[in-house]
Coordinates of C-alpha atoms and ligand atoms in Angstrom, one line a residue:
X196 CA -17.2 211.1 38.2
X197 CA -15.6 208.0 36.4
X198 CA -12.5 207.4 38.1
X199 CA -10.4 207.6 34.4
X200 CA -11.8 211.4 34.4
X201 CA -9.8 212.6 37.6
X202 CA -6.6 214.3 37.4
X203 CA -3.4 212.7 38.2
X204 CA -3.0 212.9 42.3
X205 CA 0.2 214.8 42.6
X206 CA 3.3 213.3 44.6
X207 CA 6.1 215.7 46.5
X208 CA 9.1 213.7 47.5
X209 CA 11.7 215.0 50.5
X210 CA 14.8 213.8 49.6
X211 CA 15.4 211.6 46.6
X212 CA 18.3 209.0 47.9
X213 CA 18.4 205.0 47.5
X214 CA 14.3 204.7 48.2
X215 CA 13.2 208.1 46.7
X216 CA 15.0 206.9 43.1
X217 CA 13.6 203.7 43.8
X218 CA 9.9 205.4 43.7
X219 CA 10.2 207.4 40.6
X220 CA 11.3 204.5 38.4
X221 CA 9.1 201.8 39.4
X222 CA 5.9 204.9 39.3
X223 CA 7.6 205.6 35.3
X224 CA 8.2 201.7 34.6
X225 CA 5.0 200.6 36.1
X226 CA 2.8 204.1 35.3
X227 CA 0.2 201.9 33.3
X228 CA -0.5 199.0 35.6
X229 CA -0.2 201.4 38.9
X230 CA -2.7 203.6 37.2
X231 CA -5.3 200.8 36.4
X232 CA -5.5 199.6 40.1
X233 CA -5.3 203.3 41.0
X234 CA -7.9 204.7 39.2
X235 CA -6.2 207.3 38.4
X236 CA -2.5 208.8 37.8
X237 CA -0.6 208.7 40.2
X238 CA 2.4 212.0 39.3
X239 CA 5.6 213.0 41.1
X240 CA 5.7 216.8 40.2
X241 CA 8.4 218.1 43.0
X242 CA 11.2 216.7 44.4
X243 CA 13.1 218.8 47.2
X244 CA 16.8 217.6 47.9
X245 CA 19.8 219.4 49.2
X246 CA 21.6 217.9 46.2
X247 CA 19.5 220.2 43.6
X248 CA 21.9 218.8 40.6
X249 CA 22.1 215.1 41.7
X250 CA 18.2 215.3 42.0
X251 CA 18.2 217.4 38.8
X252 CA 20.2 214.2 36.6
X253 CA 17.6 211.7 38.2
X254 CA 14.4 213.3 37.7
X255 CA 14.9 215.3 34.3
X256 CA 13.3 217.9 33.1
X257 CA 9.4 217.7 33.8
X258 CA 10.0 217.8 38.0
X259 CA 10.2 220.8 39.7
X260 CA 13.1 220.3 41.6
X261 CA 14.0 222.4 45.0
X262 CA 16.1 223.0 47.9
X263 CA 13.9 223.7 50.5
X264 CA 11.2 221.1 51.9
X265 CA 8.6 224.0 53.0
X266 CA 8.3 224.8 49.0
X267 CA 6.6 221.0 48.2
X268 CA 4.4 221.7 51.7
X269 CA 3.2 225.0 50.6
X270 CA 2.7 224.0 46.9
X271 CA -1.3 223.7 47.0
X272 CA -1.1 221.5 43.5
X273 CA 0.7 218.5 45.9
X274 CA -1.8 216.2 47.2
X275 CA 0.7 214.0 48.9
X276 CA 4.1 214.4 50.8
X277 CA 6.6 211.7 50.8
X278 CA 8.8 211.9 53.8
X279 CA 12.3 210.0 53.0
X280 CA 14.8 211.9 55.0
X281 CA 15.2 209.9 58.1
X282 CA 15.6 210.3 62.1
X283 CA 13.1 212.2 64.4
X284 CA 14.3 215.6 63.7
X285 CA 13.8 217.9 60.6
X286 CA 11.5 214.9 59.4
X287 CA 9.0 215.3 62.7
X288 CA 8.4 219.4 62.0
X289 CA 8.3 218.6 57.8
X290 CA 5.4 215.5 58.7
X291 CA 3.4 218.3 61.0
X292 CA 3.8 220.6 58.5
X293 CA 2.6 219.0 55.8
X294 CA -0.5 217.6 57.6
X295 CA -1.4 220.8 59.2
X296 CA -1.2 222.1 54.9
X297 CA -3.9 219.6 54.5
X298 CA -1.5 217.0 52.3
X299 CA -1.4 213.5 53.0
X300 CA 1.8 211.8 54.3
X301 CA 3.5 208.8 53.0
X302 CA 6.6 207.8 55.3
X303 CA 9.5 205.1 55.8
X304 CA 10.2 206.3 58.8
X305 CA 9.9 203.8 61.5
X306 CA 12.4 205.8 64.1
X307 CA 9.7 208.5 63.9
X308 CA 6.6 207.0 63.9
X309 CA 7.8 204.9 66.9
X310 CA 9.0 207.5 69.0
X311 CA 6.4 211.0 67.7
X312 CA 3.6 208.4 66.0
X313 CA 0.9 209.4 68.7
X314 CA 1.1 213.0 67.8
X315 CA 1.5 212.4 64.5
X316 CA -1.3 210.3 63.9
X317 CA -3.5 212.5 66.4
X318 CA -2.7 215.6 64.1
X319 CA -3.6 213.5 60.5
X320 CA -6.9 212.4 62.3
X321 CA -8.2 216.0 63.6
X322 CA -7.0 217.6 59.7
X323 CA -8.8 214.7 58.3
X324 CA -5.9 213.3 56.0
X325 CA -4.0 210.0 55.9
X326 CA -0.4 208.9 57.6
X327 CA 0.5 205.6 55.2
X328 CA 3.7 204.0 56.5
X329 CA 3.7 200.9 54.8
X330 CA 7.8 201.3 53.9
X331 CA 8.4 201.4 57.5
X332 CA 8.3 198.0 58.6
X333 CA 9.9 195.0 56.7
X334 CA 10.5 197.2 53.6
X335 CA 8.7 195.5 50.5
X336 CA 6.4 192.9 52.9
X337 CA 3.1 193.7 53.4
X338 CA 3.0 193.5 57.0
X339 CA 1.3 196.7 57.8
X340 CA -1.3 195.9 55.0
X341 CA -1.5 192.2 56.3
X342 CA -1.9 193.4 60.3
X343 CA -4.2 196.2 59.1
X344 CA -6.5 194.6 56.8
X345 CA -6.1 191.4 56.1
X346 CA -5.9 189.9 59.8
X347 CA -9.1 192.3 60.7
X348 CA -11.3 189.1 61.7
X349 CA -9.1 188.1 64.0
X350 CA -7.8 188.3 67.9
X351 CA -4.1 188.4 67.2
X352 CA -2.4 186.4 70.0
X353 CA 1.5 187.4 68.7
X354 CA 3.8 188.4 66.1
X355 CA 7.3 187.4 65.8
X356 CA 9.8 188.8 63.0
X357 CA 13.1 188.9 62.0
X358 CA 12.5 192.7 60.7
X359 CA 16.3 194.1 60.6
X360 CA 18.1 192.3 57.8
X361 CA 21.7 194.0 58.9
X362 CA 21.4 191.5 62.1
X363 CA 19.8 188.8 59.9
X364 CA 23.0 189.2 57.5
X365 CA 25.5 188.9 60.2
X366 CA 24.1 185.8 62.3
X367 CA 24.1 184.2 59.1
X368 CA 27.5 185.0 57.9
X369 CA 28.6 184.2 61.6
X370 CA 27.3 180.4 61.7
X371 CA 27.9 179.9 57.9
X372 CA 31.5 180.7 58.7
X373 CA 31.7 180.5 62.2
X374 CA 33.3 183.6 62.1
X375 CA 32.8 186.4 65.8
X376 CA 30.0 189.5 65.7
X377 CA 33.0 192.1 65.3
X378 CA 34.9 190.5 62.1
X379 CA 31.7 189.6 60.4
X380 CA 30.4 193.7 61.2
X381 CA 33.7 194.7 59.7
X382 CA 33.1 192.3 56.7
X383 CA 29.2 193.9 56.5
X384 CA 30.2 197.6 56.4
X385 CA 33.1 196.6 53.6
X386 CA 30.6 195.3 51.6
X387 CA 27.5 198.1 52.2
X388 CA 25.2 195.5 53.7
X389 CA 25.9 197.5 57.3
X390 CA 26.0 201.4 58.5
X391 CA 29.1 203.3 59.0
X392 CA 27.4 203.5 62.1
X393 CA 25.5 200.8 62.8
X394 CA 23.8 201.3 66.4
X395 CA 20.5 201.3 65.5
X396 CA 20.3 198.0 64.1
X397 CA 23.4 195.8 65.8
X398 CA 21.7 196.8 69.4
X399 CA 18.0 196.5 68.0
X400 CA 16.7 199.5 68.0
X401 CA 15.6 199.4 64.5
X402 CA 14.1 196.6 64.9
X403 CA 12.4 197.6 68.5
X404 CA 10.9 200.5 65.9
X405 CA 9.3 198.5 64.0
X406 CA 7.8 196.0 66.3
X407 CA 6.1 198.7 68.2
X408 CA 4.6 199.7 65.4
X409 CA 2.9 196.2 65.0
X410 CA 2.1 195.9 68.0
X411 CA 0.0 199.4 68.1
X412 CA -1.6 197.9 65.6
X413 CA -1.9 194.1 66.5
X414 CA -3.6 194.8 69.6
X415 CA -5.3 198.5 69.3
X416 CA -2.7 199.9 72.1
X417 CA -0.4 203.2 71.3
X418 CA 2.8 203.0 70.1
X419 CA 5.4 202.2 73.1
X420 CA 8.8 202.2 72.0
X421 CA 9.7 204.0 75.4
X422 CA 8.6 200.3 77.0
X423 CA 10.2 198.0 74.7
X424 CA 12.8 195.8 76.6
X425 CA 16.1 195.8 73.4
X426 CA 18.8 193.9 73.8
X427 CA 20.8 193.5 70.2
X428 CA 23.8 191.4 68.7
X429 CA 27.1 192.8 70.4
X430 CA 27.1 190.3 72.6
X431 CA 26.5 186.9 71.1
X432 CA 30.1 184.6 70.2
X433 CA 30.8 182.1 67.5
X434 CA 30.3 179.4 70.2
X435 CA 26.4 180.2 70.9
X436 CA 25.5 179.6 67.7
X437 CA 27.3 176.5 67.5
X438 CA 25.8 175.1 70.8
X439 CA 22.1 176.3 69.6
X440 CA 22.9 174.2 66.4
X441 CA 23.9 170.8 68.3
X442 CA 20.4 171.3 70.1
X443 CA 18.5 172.0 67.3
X444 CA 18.4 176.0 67.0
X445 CA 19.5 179.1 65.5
X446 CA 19.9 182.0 66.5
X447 CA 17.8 185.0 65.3
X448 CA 17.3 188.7 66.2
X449 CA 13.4 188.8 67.0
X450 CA 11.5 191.8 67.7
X451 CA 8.4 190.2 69.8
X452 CA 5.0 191.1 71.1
X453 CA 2.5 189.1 72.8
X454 CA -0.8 189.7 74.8
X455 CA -0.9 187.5 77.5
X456 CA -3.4 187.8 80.5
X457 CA -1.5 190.3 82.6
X458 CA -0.4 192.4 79.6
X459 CA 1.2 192.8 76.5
X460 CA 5.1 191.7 75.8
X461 CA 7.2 194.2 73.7
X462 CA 11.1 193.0 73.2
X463 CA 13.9 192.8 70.9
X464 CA 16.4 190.3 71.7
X465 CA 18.2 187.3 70.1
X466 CA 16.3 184.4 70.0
X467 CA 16.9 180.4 69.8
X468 CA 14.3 179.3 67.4
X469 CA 13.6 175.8 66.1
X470 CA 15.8 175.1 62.9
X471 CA 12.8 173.3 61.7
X472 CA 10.4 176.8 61.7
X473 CA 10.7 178.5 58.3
X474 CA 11.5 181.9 59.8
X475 CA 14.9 179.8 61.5
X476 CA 15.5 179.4 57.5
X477 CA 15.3 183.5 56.6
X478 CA 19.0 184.2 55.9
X479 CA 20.9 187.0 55.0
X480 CA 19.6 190.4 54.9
X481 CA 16.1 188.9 54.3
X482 CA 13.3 189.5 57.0
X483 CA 10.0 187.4 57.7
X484 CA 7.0 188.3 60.2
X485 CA 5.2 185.8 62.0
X486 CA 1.5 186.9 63.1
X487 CA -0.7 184.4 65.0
X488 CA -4.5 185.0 64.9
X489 CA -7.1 183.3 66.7
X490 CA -9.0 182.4 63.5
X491 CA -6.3 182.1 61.0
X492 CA -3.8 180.2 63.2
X493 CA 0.2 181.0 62.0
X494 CA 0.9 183.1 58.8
X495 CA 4.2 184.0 57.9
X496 CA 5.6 187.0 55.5
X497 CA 8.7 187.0 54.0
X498 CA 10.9 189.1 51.4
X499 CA 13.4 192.1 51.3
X500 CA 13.3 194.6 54.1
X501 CA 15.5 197.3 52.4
X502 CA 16.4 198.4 49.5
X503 CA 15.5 201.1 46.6
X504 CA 12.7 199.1 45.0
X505 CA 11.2 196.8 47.5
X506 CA 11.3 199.9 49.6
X507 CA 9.6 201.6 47.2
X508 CA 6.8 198.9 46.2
X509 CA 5.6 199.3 49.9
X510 CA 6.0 203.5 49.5
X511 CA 3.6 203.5 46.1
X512 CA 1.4 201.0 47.5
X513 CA 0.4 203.8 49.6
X514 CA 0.2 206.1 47.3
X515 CA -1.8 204.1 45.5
X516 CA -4.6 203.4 48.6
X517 CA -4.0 207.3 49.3
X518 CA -5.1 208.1 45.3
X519 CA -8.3 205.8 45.9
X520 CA -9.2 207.2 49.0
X521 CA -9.0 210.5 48.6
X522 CA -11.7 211.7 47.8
X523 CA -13.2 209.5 50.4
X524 CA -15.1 210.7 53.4
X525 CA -12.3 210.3 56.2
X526 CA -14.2 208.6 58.5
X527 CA -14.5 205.6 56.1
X528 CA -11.5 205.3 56.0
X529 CA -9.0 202.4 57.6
X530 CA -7.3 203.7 60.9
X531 CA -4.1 204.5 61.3
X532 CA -3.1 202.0 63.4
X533 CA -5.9 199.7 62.2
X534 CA -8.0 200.2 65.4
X535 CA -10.7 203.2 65.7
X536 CA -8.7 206.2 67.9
X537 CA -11.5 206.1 69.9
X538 CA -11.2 202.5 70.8
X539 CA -7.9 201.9 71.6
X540 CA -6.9 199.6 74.9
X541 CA -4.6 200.6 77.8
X542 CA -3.2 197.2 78.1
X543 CA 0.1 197.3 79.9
X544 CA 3.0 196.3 78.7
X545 CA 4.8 193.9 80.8
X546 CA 8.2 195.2 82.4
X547 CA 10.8 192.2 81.4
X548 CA 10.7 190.6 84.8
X549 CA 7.2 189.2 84.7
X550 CA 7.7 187.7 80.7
X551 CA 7.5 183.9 80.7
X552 CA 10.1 182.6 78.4
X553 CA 12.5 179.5 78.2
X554 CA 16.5 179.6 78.1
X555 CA 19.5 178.8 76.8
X556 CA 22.2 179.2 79.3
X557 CA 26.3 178.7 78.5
X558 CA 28.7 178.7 81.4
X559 CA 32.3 177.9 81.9
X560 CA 32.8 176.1 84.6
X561 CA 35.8 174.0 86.5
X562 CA 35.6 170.6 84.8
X563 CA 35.3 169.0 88.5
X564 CA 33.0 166.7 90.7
X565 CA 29.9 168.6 91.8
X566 CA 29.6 171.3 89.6
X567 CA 26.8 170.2 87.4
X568 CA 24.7 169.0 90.9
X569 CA 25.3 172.5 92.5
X570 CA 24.1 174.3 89.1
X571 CA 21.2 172.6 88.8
X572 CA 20.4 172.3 92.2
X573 CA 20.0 176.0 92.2
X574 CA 17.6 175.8 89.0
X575 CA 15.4 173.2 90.5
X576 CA 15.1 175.1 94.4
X577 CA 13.9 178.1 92.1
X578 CA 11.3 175.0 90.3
X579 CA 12.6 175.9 86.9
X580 CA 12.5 172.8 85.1
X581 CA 15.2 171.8 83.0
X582 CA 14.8 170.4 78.9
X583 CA 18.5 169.5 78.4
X584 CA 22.1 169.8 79.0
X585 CA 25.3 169.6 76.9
X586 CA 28.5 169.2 77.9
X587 CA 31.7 169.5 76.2
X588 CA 35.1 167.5 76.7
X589 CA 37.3 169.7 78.9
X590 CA 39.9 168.7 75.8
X591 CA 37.4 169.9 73.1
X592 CA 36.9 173.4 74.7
X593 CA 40.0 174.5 76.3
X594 CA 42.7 172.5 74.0
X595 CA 43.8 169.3 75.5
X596 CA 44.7 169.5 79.3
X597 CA 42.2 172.2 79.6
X598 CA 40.5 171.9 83.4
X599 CA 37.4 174.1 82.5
X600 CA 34.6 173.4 80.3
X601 CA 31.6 174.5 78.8
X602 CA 28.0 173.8 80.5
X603 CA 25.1 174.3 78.0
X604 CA 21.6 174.3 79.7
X605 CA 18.3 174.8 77.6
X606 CA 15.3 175.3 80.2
X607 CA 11.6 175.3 80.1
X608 CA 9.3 178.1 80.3
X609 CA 9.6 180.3 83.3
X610 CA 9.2 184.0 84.8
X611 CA 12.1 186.1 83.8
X612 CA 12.4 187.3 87.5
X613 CA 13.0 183.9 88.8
X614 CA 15.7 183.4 85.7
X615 CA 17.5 186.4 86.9
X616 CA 17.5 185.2 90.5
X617 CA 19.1 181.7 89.6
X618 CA 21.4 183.9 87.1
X619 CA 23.0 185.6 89.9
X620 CA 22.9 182.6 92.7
X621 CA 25.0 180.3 89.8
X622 CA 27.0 183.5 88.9
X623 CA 28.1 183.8 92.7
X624 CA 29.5 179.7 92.2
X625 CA 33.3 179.9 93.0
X626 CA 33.3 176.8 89.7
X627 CA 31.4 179.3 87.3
X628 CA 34.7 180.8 85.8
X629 CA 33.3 183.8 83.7
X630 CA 29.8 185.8 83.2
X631 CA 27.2 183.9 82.1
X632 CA 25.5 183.6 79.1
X633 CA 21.8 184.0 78.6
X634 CA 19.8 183.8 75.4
X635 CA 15.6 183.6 75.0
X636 CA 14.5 180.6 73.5
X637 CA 11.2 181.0 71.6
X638 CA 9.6 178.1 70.4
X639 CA 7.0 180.0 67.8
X640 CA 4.5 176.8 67.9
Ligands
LIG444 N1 18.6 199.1 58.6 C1 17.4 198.3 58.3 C2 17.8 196.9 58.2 C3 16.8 198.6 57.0 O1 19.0 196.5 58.3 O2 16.9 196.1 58.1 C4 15.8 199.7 57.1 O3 14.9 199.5 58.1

């Protein structure tokens, strides 16, 4: 059959928000050119949303509109379910659902697929239909695409990304300004660019999401978001990001992974990075990926992580694979998680402890003789080698008489174990005057 001869592949959408509005224009504004790479139309016929009038105003007249999800999954005219509701409830027993009624599943849903992706994807494989979850990481980028595809010759070594742009947004507004992580939050959710609730993405949980999801598919393992070490934002001050950017660094939120000899790294924390990479450069609410293959050396992705229509250039690229592929025999088609099922790795991933990473250490200390000898004398008995220090006036920290000071230390590579044992021998110092601070330090060479 000529491809311009087959029907229109019919689209049902669950829940029509910010993204699911985003979808149905760019599919109206873009029908012609969408439909020339498809081979086909590509038709949103049902739309179920709790709002039936809301959806009713955005949709018009042609779209079945309903209440009630289970209606789209039993329709047998719907070729293709669009999950946009959210969280690992409702959204888990819809995506079964709809599997188990044969439909292909389209999803933006990161929190699911990170936590419920191994049954998911198990179910899709033994119905023979497709899971596309292109929207779920870095929004418009083609990072799944990229990691699936396009990296396919190669033995990825890591990835790197700044993939939440809510954290993104509010480092940068706190070194533009110099401005502390709870005024700049308050400034973010006054503006929309942050949750009411923003959890998930100030303590890197989003972000842990996502990078799960690449790694699964960076390195043929399952998804392990249960073994992600997250740390988020709360914590970091005004002063950090100063420090980091007298020596040279920002700070970034980076979701990592990393095969290494004894296993694969998987954690989200903040980062020092170079201020001469690019991805130092990604401000705002913008995200980037860094993969590193074997054969292609250091790519980098960049562009809008949320939105309604980035979000939904990534959701109708899928529909748009699922339209050309559906008629396909399953087995030809591209795995889930880019690795054949059956030959996926049992790498471990590494508990926290045995990553090898370098430091950036701040700690206020009496401005006295001895202090800097005793702090580094505990480093150097535990043979982690030092790569500079900074100090501060006492006058230029404290106001001018001030007997304490700041003590900046940037280390080289060593085992996290060991960092936490000189953590808590230099915490114990009657001269270290409150909790040290300790950020990773990636150098993303
Ligand atoms: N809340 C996410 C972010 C967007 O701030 O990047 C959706 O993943």
């Amino acid at each position: 059959m000529k491809p311009a001869t087959l029907k229109p592949i019919q689209v049902g959408l669950l829940g029509i928000g910010t993204v699911g509005s985003g979808v149905f224009n760019v599919l109206q504004r873009n029908h012609g050119e969408i439909m020339r790479r498809a081979g086909r139309g590509i038709e949103i016929s049902m739309v179920a949303d709790l709002d039936t009038a809301r959806a009713k105003t955005m949709v018009g007249q042609d779209v079945q509109v309903v209440a009630d999800a289970r209606a789209v999954i039993a329709n047998p005219d719907i070729d293709i379910v669009v999950e946009l509701i959210g969280g690992y409830g409702i959204a888990r027993q819809l995506v079964l659902e709809a599997i188990e009624a044969g439909k292909h599943v389209v999803t933006a849903n990161k929190a699911l697929l990170a936590v419920h992706g191994t049954e998911i994807f198990a179910a899709a494989s033994r119905k023979g239909v497709m899971v596309a979850f292109e929207a779920a990481v870095a929004g418009g980028i083609p990072i799944i695409k990229s990691l699936r595809e396009g990296l396919s010759a190669n033995r990825i070594e890591w990835i790197a990304g700044i993939i939440n742009g809510t954290t993104n947004f509010i480092l940068s507004e706190m070194r533009d300004k110099g401005l502390d992580f709870d005024v700049v939050l308050e400034e973010a959710q006054r503006l929309g660019y942050a949750e009411a609730d923003p959890t998930f993405d100030i303590e890197g949980v989003d972000a842990a999401h996502k990078v799960s999801l690449m790694s699964a598919m960076a390195f043929g393992v399952p998804v392990q978001f249960d073994k992600a070490y997250i740390e988020g934002i709360t914590q970091l001050g005004a002063q950090d990001i100063k420090y980091a950017e007298q020596l040279g660094y920002r700070i970034k939120l980076l979701g990592i992974t990393k095969k290494t000899a004894k296993g694969i790294e998987l954690r989200v924390h903040p980062s020092l990075v170079p201020a001469k990479r690019l991805i130092a450069n990604v401000e705002g609410a913008m995200n980037a990926v860094m993969v590193h293959g074997d054969a292609v050396g250091t790519t980098l992705y960049y562009g809008k992580g949320a939105g309604s229509e980035p979000t939904a250039s990534a959701v109708i690229a899928d529909l748009v694979d699922i339209a050309r592929l559906h008629t396909a025999d399953a087995a030809q088609r591209v795995p889930h998680l880019a690795f054949q099922p059956d030959s996926m790795s049992d790498t471990p991933v590494l508990p926290m402890g045995d990553v090898v990473t370098s430091y950036y250490l701040r700690l206020k200390v009496a401005d006295e003789a001895g202090v800097l000898a005793k702090v580094t004398g505990i480093l150097a008995a535990l043979d982690i080698s030092i790569d500079a220090v900074l100090q501060r006036e006492a006058d230029e920290v404290g106001g001018e008489g001030s007997t304490q000071t700041d003590l900046i230390i940037l280390t080289h590579d060593c085992v996290e174990a060991k960092m936490n044992e000189a953590l808590a021998q230099m915490q114990a110092l009657p001269t270290v005057l409150a909790p040290i601070t300790r950020i990773r330090k990636e150098e993303l060479a």
